[in-house]
Amino acid sequence: MKMPDVIELGFDNLRQARLRTLLTTMGVSIGVCALVGMVSLGAGLQDNLNARLLHSGFFQTMMVFPRFDNNNNPADRVANQGQGPRILDDTALTAIRQIPGVARVEPDVRLFLQIAINGKDAQAMAVAVPKEDGEEAAFAEMPFGKFFDSEDADEVILNTQMAKDLGFANPNDLVGKTVHATIGVTRQQGRNAASARGGRLPSFMGGGGGEKGAKREAAPPAASPAIPGIPQQLPEIAVDLKVMGLTARERAMLGNVGAQIYLPFAMAQAHQEKFFQDFPMLQLFRPPGYQGATVHLHSARDVESVEKTINTLGFRTISIASAISQLKRVFVIVDMLLAFVGSIGMAVAFLGITNTMVMAVLERTREIGVMKAVGAEDQDIRWLFLSESAVIGAMGGVIGLIFAWILGRVVNFGANIYIVRQGLQKENLFLIPLWLIAAAMGFSIFVSICAGLYPADRAARIDPTRALRHD
Amino acid sequence: MTLLEARNLARHYTTIAGVVPALDGVSLEIHEGEVVALVGQSGSGKSTLLNLLGGLDRPTSGELLFRGRNLATLNGPELARYRRCDVGMVFQSFNLIPHRPAMDNVVLPMLFESTPKAERKRRAAELLESVGLTKRASHRPAELSGGEQQRVAIARSLANQPSMLLADEPTGNLDSRTAEEILQLLLSLNRDHGKTLVLITHDEHVAGVANRRIRLKDGKVVSE
């Protein structure tokens, strides 16, 4: 018997028991829907995360630090191969820029700023940003205002949260205004300096995302530079800055915690120098060179090789590439768990199909006898029943995918109402990629055929002489 | 020429009461082109013999030769092919597939023979015409009279052009006028198309039209 004829006959037979076929098919659809829903949720979440990370440029970024050569730390010991420790100065940065694959290198210059306007104030860590970073997503997609005019302008980019904290209900009103900024101290004085201070600067080290604080008094530099006698009140200098824009999202950079504000690079660097000149006592705790630098690559593929080269130059590196591969493994496990939960539906559908087909075999015993009497082989009968369960599986797969798609839309819609209310961007939580459609169809048909194996075998083995006596 | 030959054919059934010899050493010959009546009371072994002749069952012992080939030694697909192409069966209760129209019922044996679709349709239409049911081709069995159903069954039995027809009480469920029509139809197939006809019956009138009668009793041939 030819396959197209088998399938045609299978369809015809299913049409004879419409209700039963429909009910069984619905059972399969629900199973497929649950499975696809679960897996597409996993795929959607993963895609979301990947898209965000890729968009943010996280993968193409790494941090470079001077080495401390603390051989008690196993991680350091590994990194401390190659050259001895080097100062991360402009010469070193130039050397890093020459490494193939490196797009740009940006030394870490940070100032702790207190921003005041209209009698209100807020604090944040200000990061110095070179001009070319204006293309980064965080700035290119700024909801309010624009990027700095030049690297040495007295300008600042704040964030929307800070606008609220400063009493601007409409954040756009803040753009173009001039704020009074008081410079505290660089956040990263290096590990040595920080530990020397004995953890006296928790808010400085913690990144201080726009938290309000008491206004600091400008204190004159202490006369004695004795290490134990660190001044309780840290010095500060003031400058007026024009608000150029407001960011909505954090910039993707390692080591950035919480909301930040941004200053033009040359201006920030100049102020940092001035700050240290005004308070020479602090120079004692300032290690030479930069405290760190961010290296941007052209492609995430080069992360490993560039890291290696920088390590041999005598610096420590941190990249997120390895952290991401760990995360991917977690997602595989999550996907498998979700798929397992979804498979319970398919297990129930399996039993449903078996039940339906066993009933069909019993009901059509006489018919099977007739078919054998007029020349059907056992294999023909087996294929006939298998084709019926495969058709149920295929129909269930299609309907289940449609259900899953609708379910995904509905859940997305509902979740996005919540997400938007939280002030976040809309997300696509469910994603049904092409491979999932193919896999769901294949799996549904496979499960259905497996469910039909026993009934089909039973049908094939029916003794025609008994079947013809059967009512 | 001998078409079918049984040599010491036996078929025993094992039941909880012990072994029942439904057929116990039957030897007979059926020649090409003849009309043979197998007669006997119920329980005489007629049905068992019919199942063996029709390739639906296998003998416990003995040989059953069709054109010299022992059916007992054929494998499953070979025996199915024998049922499909060498023998056509007609039953007392018609045994049509109830949810399919007459046309599909006639097509069925050709499906298993993998006959091309166009050829199946053409041949089924031809067969229905030859039994006078062209207008009933799209009717389901329930919409047909008993005589019409048996005509469909006869058309079906001819689908793959077998050389022998096995008819098991073909007129048993029909009124006498219709029964006569069906009997004449079967005889015409023998006369005009040379089909060997084996009639299993306890109706003396039906047995009377045969060239030869083989009488069975208690699983044995008692007279020829």
XYZ file of C-alpha atoms in Angstrom:
695
model
C 0.000 0.000 0.000
C 1.352 3.429 -0.915
C 2.029 6.082 1.733
C -0.230 8.801 0.260
C -3.082 6.277 0.172
C -2.386 5.271 3.781
C -2.519 8.902 4.927
C -5.644 9.619 2.882
C -7.359 6.599 4.371
C -6.178 7.682 7.842
C -7.742 11.127 7.354
C -10.987 9.536 6.163
C -11.090 7.281 9.191
C -10.512 10.182 11.570
C -13.355 12.035 9.896
C -15.621 9.141 10.841
C -15.081 9.866 14.535
C -15.005 13.650 14.423
C -15.715 14.385 18.072
C -13.251 11.841 19.368
C -10.583 13.064 16.956
C -11.259 16.667 17.937
C -11.043 15.948 21.659
C -7.828 13.973 21.315
C -6.355 16.644 19.063
C -7.245 19.292 21.629
C -5.431 17.232 24.254
C -2.330 17.205 22.075
C -2.682 20.944 21.347
C -2.766 21.750 25.039
C 0.349 19.651 25.558
C 2.145 21.345 22.666
C 0.930 24.749 23.828
C 2.281 24.181 27.337
C 5.597 22.932 26.006
C 6.025 25.692 23.445
C 4.837 28.290 25.938
C 7.428 27.193 28.467
C 10.301 26.955 26.014
C 9.422 30.218 24.294
C 9.342 31.928 27.667
C 12.868 30.662 28.248
C 13.925 31.695 24.739
C 12.274 35.088 25.162
C 14.023 35.783 28.437
C 17.344 34.691 27.044
C 16.913 36.702 23.877
C 16.022 39.720 25.952
C 19.109 39.408 28.040
C 21.340 38.737 25.050
C 19.907 41.651 23.108
C 20.409 43.979 26.056
C 23.922 42.834 26.705
C 24.892 42.907 23.042
C 23.252 46.259 22.524
C 25.002 47.637 25.555
C 28.353 46.534 24.226
C 29.058 44.556 27.379
C 30.747 41.780 25.476
C 33.181 44.099 23.713
C 34.336 45.728 26.910
C 36.943 44.873 29.496
C 38.491 46.640 32.441
C 42.209 47.049 32.909
C 43.770 47.676 36.316
C 47.289 48.014 37.621
C 48.471 44.866 39.325
C 48.937 44.619 43.051
C 51.029 41.466 42.966
C 49.296 40.039 45.956
C 50.266 36.437 45.505
C 47.951 35.293 48.244
C 45.155 35.762 45.788
C 45.124 32.818 43.353
C 43.459 34.931 40.673
C 46.196 37.504 40.906
C 48.862 34.840 40.844
C 47.566 33.638 37.497
C 47.379 37.158 36.141
C 50.796 38.039 37.462
C 52.610 36.098 34.817
C 54.661 37.903 32.227
C 56.027 41.339 33.047
C 56.142 42.821 36.522
C 53.538 45.372 37.600
C 53.386 48.538 35.605
C 51.899 51.930 36.149
C 48.754 52.508 34.119
C 49.785 55.810 32.618
C 49.340 57.434 29.206
C 52.301 55.473 27.803
C 50.673 52.222 28.887
C 47.334 53.282 27.432
C 49.034 54.036 24.112
C 50.546 50.558 24.151
C 47.115 49.026 24.798
C 45.610 51.057 21.953
C 48.106 49.411 19.571
C 46.858 45.889 20.362
C 44.960 44.484 17.358
C 41.212 44.397 17.996
C 41.182 47.339 20.392
C 38.775 50.067 19.315
C 39.475 52.632 22.008
C 40.816 52.920 25.518
C 39.298 55.148 28.095
C 41.066 55.825 31.414
C 38.898 55.779 34.461
C 38.429 59.289 35.797
C 35.705 59.666 38.382
C 34.636 62.482 40.615
C 32.177 62.347 43.426
C 29.778 65.190 42.757
C 27.090 66.868 44.709
C 24.647 68.579 42.385
C 22.519 71.430 43.721
C 19.798 73.524 42.111
C 16.856 75.468 43.522
C 17.915 74.586 47.071
C 17.730 70.850 46.470
C 20.675 68.578 46.055
C 21.647 65.055 45.082
C 24.891 63.131 44.947
C 26.293 60.818 42.351
C 29.454 59.426 40.925
C 30.461 61.355 37.827
C 32.331 59.485 35.141
C 34.509 61.268 32.632
C 33.445 60.454 29.090
C 35.523 61.046 25.954
C 33.828 62.542 22.927
C 33.742 59.331 20.897
C 31.581 57.644 23.546
C 28.702 59.829 22.409
C 27.757 57.051 20.002
C 27.154 54.598 22.818
C 23.586 53.449 23.277
C 23.314 55.113 26.663
C 23.956 58.525 25.091
C 22.656 57.990 21.573
C 19.294 56.953 23.018
C 19.106 59.648 25.659
C 15.469 60.661 26.127
C 16.312 64.287 26.937
C 18.936 66.664 25.662
C 22.109 65.893 23.761
C 25.760 64.919 24.220
C 28.551 67.309 25.246
C 29.681 70.020 22.863
C 33.365 69.577 23.597
C 35.675 67.670 25.915
C 36.533 70.648 28.086
C 33.163 72.396 28.351
C 31.717 72.947 31.820
C 28.823 70.619 31.111
C 27.208 67.604 32.734
C 24.816 64.816 31.739
C 22.525 63.762 34.570
C 19.932 61.001 34.713
C 16.167 61.012 34.895
C 16.144 59.697 38.450
C 18.303 62.571 39.606
C 16.006 65.038 37.835
C 13.194 63.710 40.026
C 15.347 63.933 43.141
C 16.134 67.537 42.295
C 12.431 68.309 42.187
C 11.839 68.366 38.434
C 8.521 66.628 37.746
C 9.149 67.124 34.054
C 12.787 66.059 33.567
C 13.071 68.046 30.344
C 12.852 71.287 32.346
C 16.268 70.529 33.807
C 17.983 70.395 30.412
C 19.827 73.624 29.705
C 19.783 74.738 33.347
C 22.986 75.394 35.225
C 23.584 73.400 38.384
C 26.050 74.002 41.138
C 28.402 71.066 41.467
C 30.614 70.436 44.442
C 33.476 68.032 43.805
C 34.203 65.668 46.659
C 36.891 63.170 45.925
C 37.652 60.616 43.255
C 35.791 57.465 43.951
C 38.599 55.136 43.106
C 41.659 56.123 45.052
C 42.908 52.630 44.468
C 42.689 49.725 46.782
C 45.635 50.908 48.874
C 44.155 54.268 49.566
C 40.747 52.874 50.296
C 42.014 50.351 52.790
C 44.207 52.989 54.372
C 41.085 54.974 55.051
C 39.780 51.988 56.908
C 36.409 51.999 55.254
C 35.624 55.512 56.333
C 34.094 56.339 53.009
C 31.291 53.878 52.546
C 29.103 56.173 50.467
C 31.996 56.982 48.207
C 32.874 53.375 47.599
C 29.292 52.281 47.203
C 28.742 54.380 44.140
C 26.120 56.604 45.707
C 23.412 56.442 43.070
C 21.794 59.810 43.512
C 21.145 59.462 47.212
C 20.527 62.643 49.062
C 22.944 63.624 51.733
C 23.830 66.452 54.017
C 25.792 69.127 52.331
C 29.457 68.777 53.013
C 31.378 71.746 54.366
C 34.457 72.740 52.451
C 37.292 71.979 54.792
C 40.791 73.349 54.566
C 43.501 70.770 54.034
C 44.821 69.356 57.250
C 48.288 70.503 58.126
C 49.611 67.137 59.097
C 49.736 64.426 56.447
C 50.128 61.702 59.081
C 48.429 58.532 57.864
C 46.379 57.804 60.997
C 45.141 61.389 61.116
C 42.955 61.383 58.006
C 40.575 64.340 58.100
C 37.019 63.422 58.969
C 35.684 66.024 56.589
C 36.952 65.716 53.086
C 37.831 68.780 51.040
C 35.756 69.929 48.125
C 35.773 72.522 45.336
C 32.835 73.922 43.458
C 32.012 74.586 39.807
C 28.873 75.535 37.838
C 27.886 73.065 35.146
C 25.336 73.283 32.365
C 22.990 70.277 32.149
C 23.236 68.987 28.583
C 21.063 65.912 28.786
C 19.532 63.157 30.879
C 20.145 59.438 30.464
C 17.457 56.853 31.106
C 19.608 53.749 31.298
C 22.939 52.955 32.796
C 25.935 52.771 30.633
C 27.323 49.339 30.154
C 30.698 49.420 31.778
C 32.268 47.075 34.190
C 32.552 48.472 37.640
C 29.626 50.815 37.205
C 27.146 50.413 39.977
C 23.917 52.293 40.129
C 22.907 55.436 38.319
C 25.688 57.689 37.165
C 26.219 61.120 35.784
C 28.756 62.110 33.162
C 31.290 64.868 32.594
C 33.315 65.740 29.479
C 36.618 63.935 29.756
C 39.179 66.763 29.585
C 37.138 68.980 31.902
C 36.785 66.198 34.481
C 40.464 65.353 34.292
C 41.427 69.006 34.730
C 39.220 69.297 37.784
C 40.606 66.121 39.246
C 44.127 67.483 38.874
C 43.098 70.777 40.402
C 41.468 68.916 43.261
C 44.676 67.093 44.066
C 46.738 70.243 43.704
C 44.453 72.081 46.115
C 44.676 69.277 48.616
C 48.227 67.939 48.291
C 47.716 65.826 51.399
C 45.527 63.489 49.368
C 48.302 62.988 46.803
C 49.985 60.773 49.356
C 47.230 58.242 48.978
C 47.030 58.532 45.255
C 48.897 55.799 43.442
C 50.667 56.902 40.287
C 48.886 56.696 36.937
C 45.221 55.906 36.383
C 43.300 53.640 38.703
C 41.829 51.748 35.787
C 40.800 51.958 32.183
C 38.018 50.608 30.032
C 39.065 48.925 26.810
C 36.491 48.756 24.025
C 37.008 46.139 21.332
C 35.737 46.000 17.767
C 34.425 42.493 18.300
C 33.663 40.260 21.275
C 35.629 37.503 19.567
C 38.898 39.223 20.389
C 38.263 39.456 24.134
C 40.402 36.470 25.016
C 43.434 37.354 22.915
C 43.391 41.022 23.917
C 43.072 40.083 27.587
C 46.094 37.854 27.258
C 48.187 40.568 25.594
C 47.257 43.133 28.227
C 48.123 40.645 30.970
C 51.593 40.153 29.520
C 52.026 43.942 29.463
C 51.733 43.756 33.231
C 48.102 44.643 33.938
C 45.123 42.941 35.433
C 41.959 42.558 33.329
C 38.322 41.774 34.012
C 35.890 40.920 31.204
C 32.313 39.805 31.279
C 32.770 37.258 28.489
C 33.510 34.456 30.931
C 30.649 35.483 33.181
C 28.302 35.359 30.207
C 29.273 31.831 29.233
C 28.398 30.818 32.773
C 25.055 32.555 32.392
C 24.371 30.685 29.161
C 24.833 27.406 30.965
C 22.280 28.520 33.537
C 19.858 29.273 30.729
C 20.255 25.816 29.262
C 19.262 24.372 32.625
C 16.334 26.769 32.940
C 15.189 25.862 29.418
C 15.392 22.181 30.238
C 13.377 22.640 33.414
C 10.741 24.625 31.566
C 10.643 21.995 28.816
C 10.236 19.275 31.431
C 7.264 21.035 32.975
C 5.817 21.522 29.497
C 6.357 17.839 28.711
C 3.888 16.786 31.390
C 1.143 17.984 29.075
C 2.572 15.880 26.269
C 2.681 12.829 28.556
C -1.031 13.220 29.230
C -1.670 13.744 25.506
C 0.286 10.543 24.846
C -2.107 8.568 27.027
C -5.058 10.289 25.372
C -3.924 9.233 21.915
C -3.253 5.678 23.026
C -6.703 5.510 24.553
C -8.365 6.911 21.446
C -6.522 4.555 19.142
C -7.203 1.483 21.299
C -10.881 2.415 21.181
C -10.679 2.870 17.426
C -9.091 -0.554 17.011
C -11.807 -2.199 19.105
C -14.523 -0.353 17.252
C -13.143 -1.245 13.851
C -12.172 -4.840 14.549
C -14.583 -6.153 11.964
C -13.422 -3.585 9.432
C -9.825 -4.696 10.027
C -10.955 -8.287 9.419
C -12.573 -7.247 6.132
C -9.478 -5.375 5.032
C -7.338 -8.411 5.751
C -9.806 -10.683 3.933
C -9.574 -8.548 0.805
C -5.791 -8.606 0.940
C -4.375 -6.130 3.491
C -1.018 -7.102 4.947
C -0.345 -6.708 8.660
C 1.982 -3.825 7.797
C -0.764 -2.032 5.882
C -3.018 -2.137 8.941
C -0.181 -0.995 11.190
C 0.631 1.964 8.928
C -3.014 2.841 8.670
C -3.381 3.266 12.417
C 0.014 4.925 12.808
C -0.954 7.425 10.136
C -4.096 8.239 12.085
C -2.150 9.003 15.247
C 0.452 10.936 13.240
C -2.323 13.044 11.733
C -3.673 13.711 15.233
C -0.151 14.724 16.258
C 0.294 17.036 13.282
C -3.068 18.726 13.780
C -2.454 18.988 17.511
C 0.945 20.504 16.808
C -0.447 23.187 14.510
C -3.313 24.087 16.837
C -1.013 23.967 19.866
C 1.424 26.378 18.196
C -1.435 28.744 17.429
C -2.580 28.501 21.073
C 0.955 29.130 22.297
C 1.292 32.145 20.040
C -1.978 33.599 21.328
C -1.019 32.810 24.925
C 2.351 34.495 24.403
C 0.676 37.618 23.014
C -1.750 37.767 25.921
C 0.910 37.270 28.602
C 3.215 39.753 26.851
C 0.426 42.282 26.745
C -0.367 41.821 30.421
C 3.261 41.830 31.526
C 4.020 44.927 29.483
C 1.226 46.854 31.184
C 3.079 46.168 34.421
C 6.521 46.808 32.918
C 5.471 50.139 31.420
C 3.877 51.128 34.697
C 7.243 50.473 36.325
C 8.741 52.997 33.928
C 10.662 50.395 31.938
C 10.802 49.703 28.236
C 8.418 47.178 26.691
C 9.812 43.691 26.469
C 9.071 40.661 24.344
C 8.906 37.965 27.003
C 7.784 35.203 24.666
C 9.674 34.297 21.570
C 8.772 31.443 19.231
C 11.822 31.005 17.005
C 11.616 28.975 13.810
C 13.519 26.072 15.315
C 10.940 25.844 18.092
C 8.093 25.613 15.563
C 9.890 22.825 13.734
C 10.842 21.073 16.963
C 7.313 21.316 18.374
C 5.789 19.871 15.198
C 8.372 17.116 15.064
C 7.990 16.306 18.744
C 4.193 16.318 18.578
C 4.147 13.952 15.601
C 6.850 11.778 17.159
C 5.007 11.501 20.476
C 1.748 10.759 18.667
C 3.307 8.018 16.576
C 4.837 6.509 19.724
C 1.432 6.665 21.389
C -0.043 4.864 18.382
C 2.547 2.073 18.297
C 0.762 -0.245 20.695
C -2.757 0.171 19.248
C -1.414 -0.147 15.694
C 0.425 -3.326 16.604
C -2.709 -4.683 18.187
C -4.687 -3.874 15.057
C -2.063 -5.507 12.836
C -2.165 -8.718 14.841
C -5.945 -9.111 14.733
C -6.963 -12.566 13.531
C -9.237 -11.986 10.530
C -11.292 -15.145 11.083
C -12.266 -13.910 14.553
C -12.650 -10.307 13.426
C -15.162 -11.307 10.743
C -17.313 -12.980 13.385
C -17.025 -9.838 15.548
C -20.039 -7.548 15.806
C -6.533 -28.555 -14.571
C -6.307 -28.537 -10.819
C -6.500 -25.078 -9.342
C -6.640 -25.911 -5.676
C -5.770 -29.155 -3.953
C -6.124 -30.080 -0.293
C -4.117 -33.037 0.970
C -5.081 -34.458 4.319
C -5.874 -30.968 5.527
C -6.483 -30.557 9.267
C -7.250 -27.612 11.485
C -7.441 -28.129 15.221
C -8.506 -25.513 17.747
C -7.173 -25.592 21.259
C -9.820 -24.651 23.805
C -10.035 -25.029 27.571
C -12.050 -28.200 26.915
C -9.146 -29.652 24.943
C -8.277 -29.929 21.279
C -11.225 -29.626 18.898
C -10.615 -31.053 15.408
C -12.694 -28.642 13.313
C -11.237 -30.101 10.163
C -9.797 -33.563 10.293
C -7.953 -34.861 7.262
C -9.748 -33.361 4.305
C -8.528 -34.092 0.805
C -10.159 -32.534 -2.222
C -9.463 -30.995 -5.608
C -10.999 -27.987 -7.277
C -10.486 -27.627 -11.001
C -10.134 -24.457 -12.938
C -13.415 -23.127 -14.290
C -15.763 -25.403 -12.342
C -18.536 -24.588 -9.898
C -18.165 -26.510 -6.654
C -20.608 -26.555 -3.762
C -19.317 -27.241 -0.278
C -22.289 -28.428 1.737
C -22.822 -29.536 5.285
C -24.607 -28.756 8.529
C -23.367 -26.032 10.777
C -20.415 -27.334 12.752
C -19.421 -29.620 9.896
C -16.210 -27.659 9.317
C -17.427 -25.642 6.313
C -16.374 -22.287 7.732
C -12.999 -23.616 8.837
C -12.388 -24.975 5.341
C -13.504 -21.662 3.841
C -11.022 -19.742 6.027
C -8.234 -22.056 4.891
C -9.208 -21.852 1.208
C -9.457 -18.062 1.493
C -5.990 -17.736 3.034
C -7.381 -16.247 6.243
C -6.120 -19.110 8.379
C -3.370 -21.699 8.274
C -3.822 -25.464 8.593
C -2.591 -27.343 11.657
C -1.317 -30.065 9.322
C -1.627 -31.180 5.747
C -1.075 -29.296 2.506
C -3.148 -26.806 0.604
C -1.807 -26.259 -2.886
C -2.922 -23.354 -5.090
C -1.535 -23.816 -8.577
C 0.975 -26.170 -6.991
C 2.113 -23.708 -4.316
C 1.599 -24.739 -0.690
C -0.289 -21.930 1.059
C 0.812 -23.293 4.457
C 4.408 -22.319 3.753
C 3.744 -18.764 2.557
C 4.767 -15.886 4.794
C 2.329 -13.167 5.926
C 2.705 -10.775 2.994
C 2.664 -13.647 0.487
C -0.542 -15.021 1.976
C -2.036 -11.487 1.926
C -1.144 -11.275 -1.741
C -2.910 -14.612 -2.355
C -6.068 -13.225 -0.651
C -5.817 -10.047 -2.667
C -5.101 -11.357 -6.145
C -5.862 -15.053 -6.421
C -9.126 -15.343 -4.558
C -12.173 -13.119 -4.150
C -14.412 -13.601 -1.144
C -18.145 -12.979 -0.924
C -19.813 -13.218 2.477
C -23.319 -13.908 3.721
C -23.342 -10.607 5.636
C -21.658 -8.702 2.749
C -18.909 -7.298 5.005
C -18.758 -3.929 3.339
C -17.088 -1.076 5.186
C -20.142 0.790 6.455
C -18.861 4.379 6.401
C -17.561 4.258 2.850
C -19.491 4.561 -0.392
C -19.841 1.609 -2.764
C -17.058 2.972 -4.966
C -14.524 3.051 -2.115
C -15.462 -0.456 -1.058
C -14.705 -1.735 -4.548
C -11.447 0.253 -4.624
C -10.234 -1.181 -1.290
C -8.473 -4.376 -2.541
C -6.728 -2.300 -5.206
C -5.408 0.081 -2.513
C -3.574 -2.821 -0.917
C -2.285 -3.853 -4.351
C -0.905 -0.278 -4.823
C -2.792 0.111 -8.092
C -2.423 3.679 -9.427
C -5.277 5.954 -8.427
C -6.674 6.611 -11.886
C -6.578 2.915 -12.703
C -8.419 2.102 -9.432
C -11.208 4.542 -10.181
C -11.589 3.374 -13.744
C -11.676 -0.290 -12.818
C -14.045 0.197 -9.860
C -16.475 2.119 -12.076
C -16.268 -0.658 -14.644
C -16.973 -3.330 -12.031
C -19.903 -1.418 -10.566
C -21.291 -1.063 -14.059
C -20.935 -4.794 -14.655
C -23.060 -5.498 -11.566
C -25.541 -2.799 -12.588
C -24.800 -0.293 -9.789
C -23.296 2.668 -11.640
C -25.913 4.985 -10.205
C -25.297 3.712 -6.658
C -21.528 4.275 -6.680
C -21.615 7.098 -4.163
C -24.113 5.441 -1.815
C -23.085 3.997 1.487
C -23.970 0.383 2.303
C -26.782 1.452 4.658
C -28.427 3.257 1.746
C -28.406 0.112 -0.401
C -30.698 -2.926 -0.396
C -29.334 -6.333 0.596
C -29.097 -7.413 -3.053
C -27.292 -4.201 -3.978
C -24.863 -4.614 -1.103
C -24.066 -8.149 -2.231
C -23.502 -6.853 -5.781
C -21.021 -4.314 -4.389
C -19.310 -7.141 -2.490
C -19.102 -9.210 -5.666
C -17.656 -6.242 -7.561
C -15.101 -5.838 -4.769
C -14.157 -9.535 -4.907
C -13.295 -9.089 -8.600
C -11.164 -5.982 -8.090
C -7.746 -7.598 -8.575
C -8.998 -10.120 -11.164
C -8.744 -13.317 -9.114
C -9.181 -16.679 -10.793
C -11.384 -18.054 -8.024
C -14.383 -16.747 -6.090
C -15.217 -18.091 -2.635
C -18.816 -17.373 -1.742
C -19.898 -18.142 1.826
C -23.704 -18.495 1.898
C -23.925 -15.610 -0.612
C -27.729 -15.702 -0.702
C -28.322 -16.467 2.958
C -29.468 -12.967 3.885
C -31.544 -12.296 0.784
C -35.138 -12.865 -0.253
C -35.649 -15.650 -2.783
C -35.996 -13.386 -5.830
C -32.871 -11.368 -5.002
C -31.074 -14.580 -4.044
C -31.745 -15.959 -7.488
C -30.394 -12.765 -9.115
C -27.192 -12.947 -7.087
C -26.777 -16.649 -7.855
C -27.237 -15.957 -11.568
C -24.694 -13.132 -11.354
C -22.134 -15.457 -9.773
C -22.840 -18.164 -12.352
C -22.453 -15.657 -15.145
C -19.018 -14.764 -13.834
C -18.130 -18.445 -14.070
C -19.694 -18.846 -17.502
C -18.573 -15.602 -19.151
C -15.297 -14.897 -17.397
C -14.126 -18.386 -16.469
C -13.971 -17.685 -12.741
C -13.785 -20.822 -10.648
C -16.663 -20.643 -8.192
C -16.712 -22.276 -4.770
C -20.095 -21.977 -3.057
C -20.334 -22.759 0.632
C -23.979 -23.365 1.400
C -26.546 -25.475 3.122
C -29.196 -24.383 0.617
C -29.942 -27.407 -1.607
C -31.098 -25.147 -4.419
C -27.818 -23.274 -4.466
C -25.920 -26.547 -4.216
C -27.977 -27.798 -7.105
C -26.503 -25.360 -9.606
C -22.953 -26.644 -8.970
C -21.066 -29.047 -11.216
C -19.968 -30.925 -8.170
C -20.942 -31.148 -4.507
C -18.561 -31.891 -1.666
C -20.336 -32.785 1.526
C -18.662 -32.280 4.888
C -19.577 -33.831 8.201
C -17.673 -33.585 11.482
C -14.649 -32.173 9.776
C -14.407 -34.854 7.139
C -15.478 -35.198 3.518
C -18.316 -37.722 3.477
C -19.282 -37.644 -0.144
C -18.360 -36.096 -3.466
